[in-house]
Short mmCIF file of C-alpha atoms and ligand atoms in Angstrom, two decimals:
data_model
loop_
_atom_site.label_atom_id
_atom_site.label_comp_id
_atom_site.label_asym_id
_atom_site.label_seq_id
_atom_site.Cartn_x
_atom_site.Cartn_y
_atom_site.Cartn_z
CA MET A 1 0.01 -0.05 -0.23
CA PRO A 2 1.53 3.53 -0.87
CA SER A 3 1.34 5.69 2.03
CA ARG A 4 3.81 8.60 1.76
CA LEU A 5 1.42 11.07 3.29
CA GLN A 6 -0.37 8.49 5.77
CA ASN A 7 -1.94 10.34 9.02
CA LYS A 8 -1.29 13.96 6.65
CA VAL A 9 -4.43 16.31 6.45
CA ALA A 10 -4.00 18.67 3.94
CA VAL A 11 -6.16 21.57 2.49
CA ILE A 12 -5.67 22.35 -1.59
CA SER A 13 -6.86 25.62 -2.88
CA GLY A 14 -7.52 25.67 -6.40
CA GLY A 15 -7.89 21.98 -6.08
CA ALA A 16 -10.82 21.83 -7.95
CA SER A 17 -8.63 22.10 -11.52
CA GLY A 18 -5.43 21.45 -12.98
CA ILE A 19 -2.17 21.20 -10.87
CA GLY A 20 -4.65 21.33 -7.63
CA ALA A 21 -6.82 18.39 -8.62
CA ALA A 22 -4.27 16.28 -9.68
CA ALA A 23 -2.65 16.83 -6.08
CA ALA A 24 -5.71 16.25 -4.59
CA ARG A 25 -6.08 12.63 -6.28
CA LEU A 26 -2.52 12.02 -5.41
CA PHE A 27 -2.38 13.22 -1.78
CA VAL A 28 -5.43 10.76 -0.88
CA ALA A 29 -3.75 7.89 -3.03
CA GLU A 30 -0.71 8.41 -0.65
CA GLY A 31 -2.67 8.12 2.09
CA ALA A 32 -3.64 11.60 3.36
CA CYS A 33 -6.95 13.44 3.77
CA VAL A 34 -7.62 16.38 1.77
CA ILE A 35 -10.15 19.65 1.64
CA VAL A 36 -10.29 20.78 -1.64
CA ALA A 37 -10.73 24.54 -1.58
CA ASP A 38 -11.96 26.28 -4.87
CA LEU A 39 -14.42 29.07 -6.26
CA GLN A 40 -15.59 26.25 -8.35
CA GLU A 41 -16.93 22.89 -7.82
CA PRO A 42 -14.34 19.93 -9.09
CA LEU A 43 -13.93 19.80 -12.85
CA ASP A 44 -12.12 17.00 -12.80
CA ARG A 45 -14.78 13.79 -13.19
CA LYS A 46 -12.09 11.31 -11.12
CA LEU A 47 -11.67 13.63 -8.24
CA ALA A 48 -15.45 14.70 -8.25
CA ASP A 49 -16.20 10.93 -7.80
CA LEU A 50 -13.58 10.38 -5.00
CA ILE A 51 -15.57 13.31 -2.93
CA SER A 52 -18.62 11.97 -3.46
CA THR A 53 -17.74 8.17 -2.76
CA ASP A 54 -15.15 9.06 0.30
CA PRO A 55 -16.40 12.08 2.35
CA ASP A 56 -13.75 10.50 5.29
CA LYS A 57 -11.28 11.20 2.99
CA ILE A 58 -11.84 14.31 0.81
CA ARG A 59 -14.47 17.00 0.87
CA PHE A 60 -14.78 20.41 -1.16
CA VAL A 61 -15.24 23.59 0.08
CA LYS A 62 -16.06 26.68 -1.55
CA CYS A 63 -13.75 29.14 -0.93
CA ASP A 64 -12.43 32.52 -2.69
CA VAL A 65 -8.91 32.51 -1.44
CA SER A 66 -9.01 36.03 -1.76
CA ILE A 67 -11.25 36.87 1.06
CA GLU A 68 -10.01 36.16 4.77
CA ASP A 69 -13.18 34.67 6.07
CA GLU A 70 -13.50 32.11 3.29
CA VAL A 71 -9.91 31.13 3.73
CA VAL A 72 -10.45 30.86 7.59
CA ALA A 73 -13.30 28.46 7.13
CA ALA A 74 -11.60 25.99 4.76
CA ILE A 75 -8.53 25.63 7.24
CA GLU A 76 -11.28 24.97 10.24
CA ALA A 77 -13.07 22.05 7.78
CA ALA A 78 -10.05 20.46 7.38
CA ALA A 79 -9.41 20.73 11.59
CA SER A 80 -13.12 19.87 11.92
CA ALA A 81 -13.59 17.14 9.65
CA PHE A 82 -9.99 15.09 10.01
CA GLY A 83 -8.71 16.37 13.34
CA LYS A 84 -5.74 18.38 12.63
CA LEU A 85 -4.28 20.38 9.46
CA ASP A 86 -0.16 19.84 8.76
CA THR A 87 -0.20 20.39 5.23
CA VAL A 88 -1.11 23.44 2.81
CA VAL A 89 -0.79 23.48 -1.19
CA ALA A 90 -1.60 27.22 -2.10
CA CYS A 91 -2.22 26.48 -5.62
CA ALA A 92 -5.42 28.89 -6.62
CA GLY A 93 -4.11 31.53 -9.44
CA VAL A 94 -5.46 33.77 -12.04
CA PRO A 95 -3.34 34.67 -15.19
CA GLY A 96 -2.67 38.36 -14.83
CA MET A 97 -1.94 39.16 -18.18
CA GLY A 98 -0.70 42.28 -19.95
CA ALA A 99 2.29 44.88 -19.96
CA ALA A 100 2.51 47.27 -17.40
CA GLY A 101 1.54 50.74 -19.57
CA ASP A 102 -1.62 48.46 -20.76
CA ILE A 103 -3.17 46.97 -17.76
CA SER A 104 -5.37 48.86 -14.88
CA ALA A 105 -4.80 49.51 -10.97
CA GLU A 106 -7.94 46.85 -10.88
CA HIS A 107 -6.10 44.03 -12.64
CA TRP A 108 -2.80 44.19 -10.62
CA ASP A 109 -5.02 44.39 -7.57
CA LYS A 110 -7.06 41.17 -8.58
CA THR A 111 -4.06 39.56 -9.73
CA PHE A 112 -2.48 39.56 -6.53
CA ALA A 113 -5.52 39.65 -4.67
CA VAL A 114 -5.83 35.84 -5.66
CA ASN A 115 -2.21 34.78 -6.51
CA ALA A 116 -0.22 36.76 -3.41
CA ARG A 117 -2.91 37.49 -0.75
CA GLY A 118 -4.71 34.39 -1.38
CA VAL A 119 -1.32 32.70 -0.41
CA PHE A 120 -0.60 34.79 2.54
CA LEU A 121 -3.96 34.14 4.26
CA PHE A 122 -3.48 29.95 3.73
CA THR A 123 -0.17 30.47 5.42
CA LYS A 124 -1.45 32.86 8.14
CA TYR A 125 -4.66 30.75 9.32
CA ALA A 126 -2.77 27.40 8.97
CA ILE A 127 0.32 28.17 11.25
CA PRO A 128 -1.77 28.10 14.59
CA HIS A 129 -2.91 24.40 13.55
CA MET A 130 0.57 23.26 12.52
CA ILE A 131 2.37 24.43 15.45
CA LYS A 132 -0.93 22.77 17.34
CA ALA A 133 0.27 19.30 15.37
CA GLY A 134 4.01 19.85 15.74
CA GLY A 135 5.08 21.19 12.32
CA GLY A 136 3.86 21.39 8.60
CA SER A 137 4.22 21.66 5.55
CA ILE A 138 3.16 24.79 3.47
CA ILE A 139 3.70 24.47 -0.20
CA ASN A 140 3.18 27.47 -2.54
CA ILE A 141 2.53 27.10 -6.09
CA SER A 142 4.59 30.19 -7.95
CA SER A 143 5.91 29.50 -11.56
CA ALA A 144 8.77 29.90 -13.82
CA PHE A 145 7.58 33.51 -14.33
CA GLY A 146 8.39 33.83 -10.61
CA ILE A 147 11.74 33.38 -11.22
CA VAL A 148 12.30 35.25 -14.62
CA ALA A 149 9.39 37.12 -16.27
CA GLY A 150 7.91 36.49 -19.50
CA PRO A 151 6.60 39.23 -22.09
CA GLN A 152 2.88 40.16 -21.17
CA PHE A 153 2.97 38.66 -17.85
CA ALA A 154 3.69 41.90 -15.33
CA ALA A 155 1.13 41.33 -12.77
CA TYR A 156 1.59 37.40 -12.90
CA ALA A 157 5.26 37.65 -12.60
CA ALA A 158 5.19 40.11 -10.13
CA SER A 159 2.47 38.41 -7.68
CA LYS A 160 4.31 34.81 -8.54
CA GLY A 161 7.99 36.73 -7.50
CA ALA A 162 6.18 37.30 -4.51
CA VAL A 163 5.17 33.98 -3.75
CA ARG A 164 8.71 32.80 -4.10
CA ASN A 165 10.08 34.92 -1.36
CA PHE A 166 7.11 34.93 0.88
CA SER A 167 7.70 31.07 1.10
CA LYS A 168 11.30 31.55 2.18
CA ALA A 169 10.52 34.60 4.85
CA THR A 170 7.77 31.84 6.28
CA ALA A 171 10.34 29.21 6.35
CA LEU A 172 12.73 31.46 8.19
CA ASP A 173 10.18 32.49 10.77
CA TYR A 174 8.62 29.00 11.82
CA ILE A 175 11.61 26.68 11.03
CA GLY A 176 12.01 26.27 15.22
CA GLN A 177 8.27 25.50 15.14
CA GLY A 178 9.08 22.26 12.66
CA ILE A 179 6.97 24.19 9.83
CA ARG A 180 8.84 24.07 6.28
CA SER A 181 7.60 26.56 3.60
CA ASN A 182 8.49 26.08 -0.42
CA SER A 183 7.41 27.37 -3.27
CA ILE A 184 6.98 25.08 -6.68
CA HIS A 185 7.80 27.09 -9.94
CA PRO A 186 6.47 25.08 -13.00
CA GLY A 187 7.20 25.70 -16.46
CA TYR A 188 4.04 25.34 -19.24
CA ILE A 189 1.60 22.93 -17.84
CA ASP A 190 -1.40 21.76 -19.76
CA THR A 191 -4.54 22.92 -17.83
CA PRO A 192 -7.47 25.30 -18.39
CA ILE A 193 -5.58 28.44 -17.30
CA VAL A 194 -3.06 28.20 -20.29
CA GLN A 195 -6.23 26.07 -22.62
CA ASN A 196 -7.91 29.37 -22.08
CA ILE A 197 -5.19 32.26 -22.63
CA ILE A 198 -4.76 29.79 -25.73
CA SER A 199 -8.39 29.91 -27.07
CA ASN A 200 -9.08 33.84 -26.38
CA ALA A 201 -6.22 34.74 -28.35
CA GLU A 202 -6.74 36.40 -31.37
CA ASP A 203 -4.45 34.08 -33.28
CA THR A 204 -4.61 30.51 -31.39
CA ASP A 205 -1.87 28.56 -33.37
CA ALA A 206 0.42 31.50 -32.63
CA ALA A 207 -0.49 31.68 -28.99
CA GLN A 208 -0.14 27.93 -28.75
CA SER A 209 3.31 27.91 -30.69
CA MET A 210 4.11 30.58 -28.36
CA PHE A 211 3.75 28.25 -25.29
CA ASN A 212 5.42 25.51 -27.01
CA ALA A 213 8.39 27.37 -27.73
CA LEU A 214 8.77 28.47 -24.24
CA GLN A 215 9.77 24.59 -23.41
CA PRO A 216 12.86 23.04 -24.78
CA GLY A 217 10.76 19.84 -25.37
CA GLY A 218 8.40 21.65 -27.27
CA HIS A 219 5.48 20.86 -25.43
CA ALA A 220 3.42 21.18 -21.61
CA GLY A 221 3.79 19.07 -19.09
CA ALA A 222 1.07 17.64 -17.55
CA PRO A 223 -0.78 18.32 -13.86
CA GLU A 224 1.10 15.07 -12.60
CA ASP A 225 4.54 16.10 -13.41
CA ILE A 226 3.82 18.95 -10.71
CA ALA A 227 1.35 17.29 -8.09
CA TRP A 228 4.39 14.65 -7.51
CA GLY A 229 6.44 17.50 -6.45
CA CYS A 230 3.94 18.73 -4.12
CA VAL A 231 3.47 14.93 -2.73
CA TYR A 232 7.14 14.98 -2.13
CA LEU A 233 7.25 18.46 -0.14
CA ALA A 234 4.33 17.08 1.82
CA SER A 235 6.07 14.13 3.01
CA ASP A 236 8.72 13.42 5.75
CA GLU A 237 10.90 12.39 2.81
CA ALA A 238 11.48 16.38 2.52
CA ARG A 239 12.13 16.99 6.03
CA PHE A 240 15.35 18.87 5.39
CA VAL A 241 13.51 21.20 2.48
CA THR A 242 12.42 24.00 3.76
CA GLY A 243 12.84 27.37 2.00
CA ALA A 244 13.67 26.04 -1.11
CA GLU A 245 12.16 26.65 -4.95
CA LEU A 246 11.68 23.46 -6.37
CA VAL A 247 11.57 23.94 -10.23
CA ILE A 248 9.73 21.34 -12.17
CA ASP A 249 9.57 23.05 -15.60
CA GLY A 250 11.07 20.66 -18.40
CA GLY A 251 13.94 22.73 -18.54
CA LEU A 252 12.44 25.97 -19.24
CA LEU A 253 14.65 28.14 -16.72
CA ALA A 254 17.66 25.87 -17.84
CA ARG A 255 18.69 28.30 -21.07
P1 LIG B 301 -6.39 25.75 -13.04
O1 LIG B 301 -6.68 24.52 -13.65
O2 LIG B 301 -7.28 27.17 -13.90
O3 LIG B 301 -6.56 25.80 -11.99
C1 LIG B 301 -6.68 26.85 -10.82
C2 LIG B 301 -7.57 26.66 -10.07
O4 LIG B 301 -7.81 28.30 -8.93
C3 LIG B 301 -9.00 26.71 -10.80
O5 LIG B 301 -10.39 26.02 -9.95
C4 LIG B 301 -9.61 28.50 -10.54
O6 LIG B 301 -10.78 28.25 -10.41
C5 LIG B 301 -9.06 28.51 -9.23
N1 LIG B 301 -8.96 29.86 -8.65
C6 LIG B 301 -9.16 30.95 -9.31
N2 LIG B 301 -9.34 32.11 -8.56
C7 LIG B 301 -9.56 31.64 -7.33
C8 LIG B 301 -9.95 32.14 -5.93
N3 LIG B 301 -9.80 33.54 -6.01
N4 LIG B 301 -10.10 31.42 -4.85
C9 LIG B 301 -10.32 30.10 -5.33
N5 LIG B 301 -9.75 29.41 -6.02
C10 LIG B 301 -9.42 30.30 -7.43
O7 LIG B 301 -4.54 26.08 -13.43
P2 LIG B 301 -3.49 25.34 -13.10
O8 LIG B 301 -2.48 25.49 -13.97
O9 LIG B 301 -3.94 24.32 -12.33
O10 LIG B 301 -3.31 26.33 -12.00
C11 LIG B 301 -2.72 26.31 -10.62
C12 LIG B 301 -1.37 26.91 -10.01
O11 LIG B 301 -0.42 26.83 -11.11
C13 LIG B 301 -1.65 28.86 -10.47
O12 LIG B 301 -1.29 29.44 -9.43
C14 LIG B 301 -0.79 28.93 -11.69
O13 LIG B 301 -0.54 29.95 -11.59
C15 LIG B 301 0.20 28.14 -11.55
N6 LIG B 301 1.01 27.90 -12.68
C16 LIG B 301 0.60 27.51 -13.81
C17 LIG B 301 1.21 26.92 -14.86
C18 LIG B 301 0.54 26.30 -15.90
O14 LIG B 301 1.39 26.29 -17.26
N7 LIG B 301 -0.47 25.76 -15.78
C19 LIG B 301 2.31 27.35 -14.80
C20 LIG B 301 3.07 27.78 -13.89
C21 LIG B 301 2.48 28.33 -12.68
P3 LIG B 301 -11.41 29.21 -12.12
O15 LIG B 301 -11.38 28.59 -13.04
O16 LIG B 301 -13.03 29.13 -11.72
O17 LIG B 301 -10.99 30.50 -12.13
#
């Protein structure tokens, strides 16, 4: 029986779709109990089936990560359903596209509200539970564009850079309480967030080629490629890993 996450209890924001949904399925398969917190009901059919058939292992809580009370409710749902909380995967995100001169202040604020404030709120409200549990693992999904920038991604790259350094600050502040905090930096992964950018582009073929060209291998990764990194950082195998930036990008940052 696989059991890398036996006795772990996790909240996964953005867990209804893409990378978060893949992480939720792998976490349950590896023995964890999971709260999926998202704006929308799970899109992923296998995940939706799991939620309806196994409430002792996984539940859905509707949550806008930028709203403080809703984050508190998602965190409390984990503690009350499964008795504790020791793992957070902050995965909810929005694309935040456009160059600085072309985007509005509202667009900037909305991008930061989800991608940066949402990550902060999950850390803030998880910490008391992790201290009570004797430790924990905070896994924040940044981006390759949290390390380097990409054209037309001004607000997104800024918000993902904030996630990278916020994760390190938390690692330093809570190392004495056994809480680890790390960021993951995916390359181009085939999920709805990118599929929507491509399908809404004026020239969809050019947009698809632009994303493929980012990757040295010429194609996207799968959500599971990132989800396995989440499993590792949540597990005790990563007990000495904190303040790290785990790049899983098919070589995007290698050139
Ligand atoms: P995804 O399939 O679109 O998943 C993101 C999920 O977050 C969606 O279910 C989305 O719901 C939800 N969400 C958005 N705003 C929210 C909010 N305010 N509160 C709660 N949930 C919210 O995309 P993904 O690729 O798995 O993205 C996961 C993370 O990976 C994001 O942080 C993204 O920036 C990061 N990332 C992705 C890639 C990539 O190439 N896919 C690369 C680097 C980093 P709605 O669909 O209703 O908005």
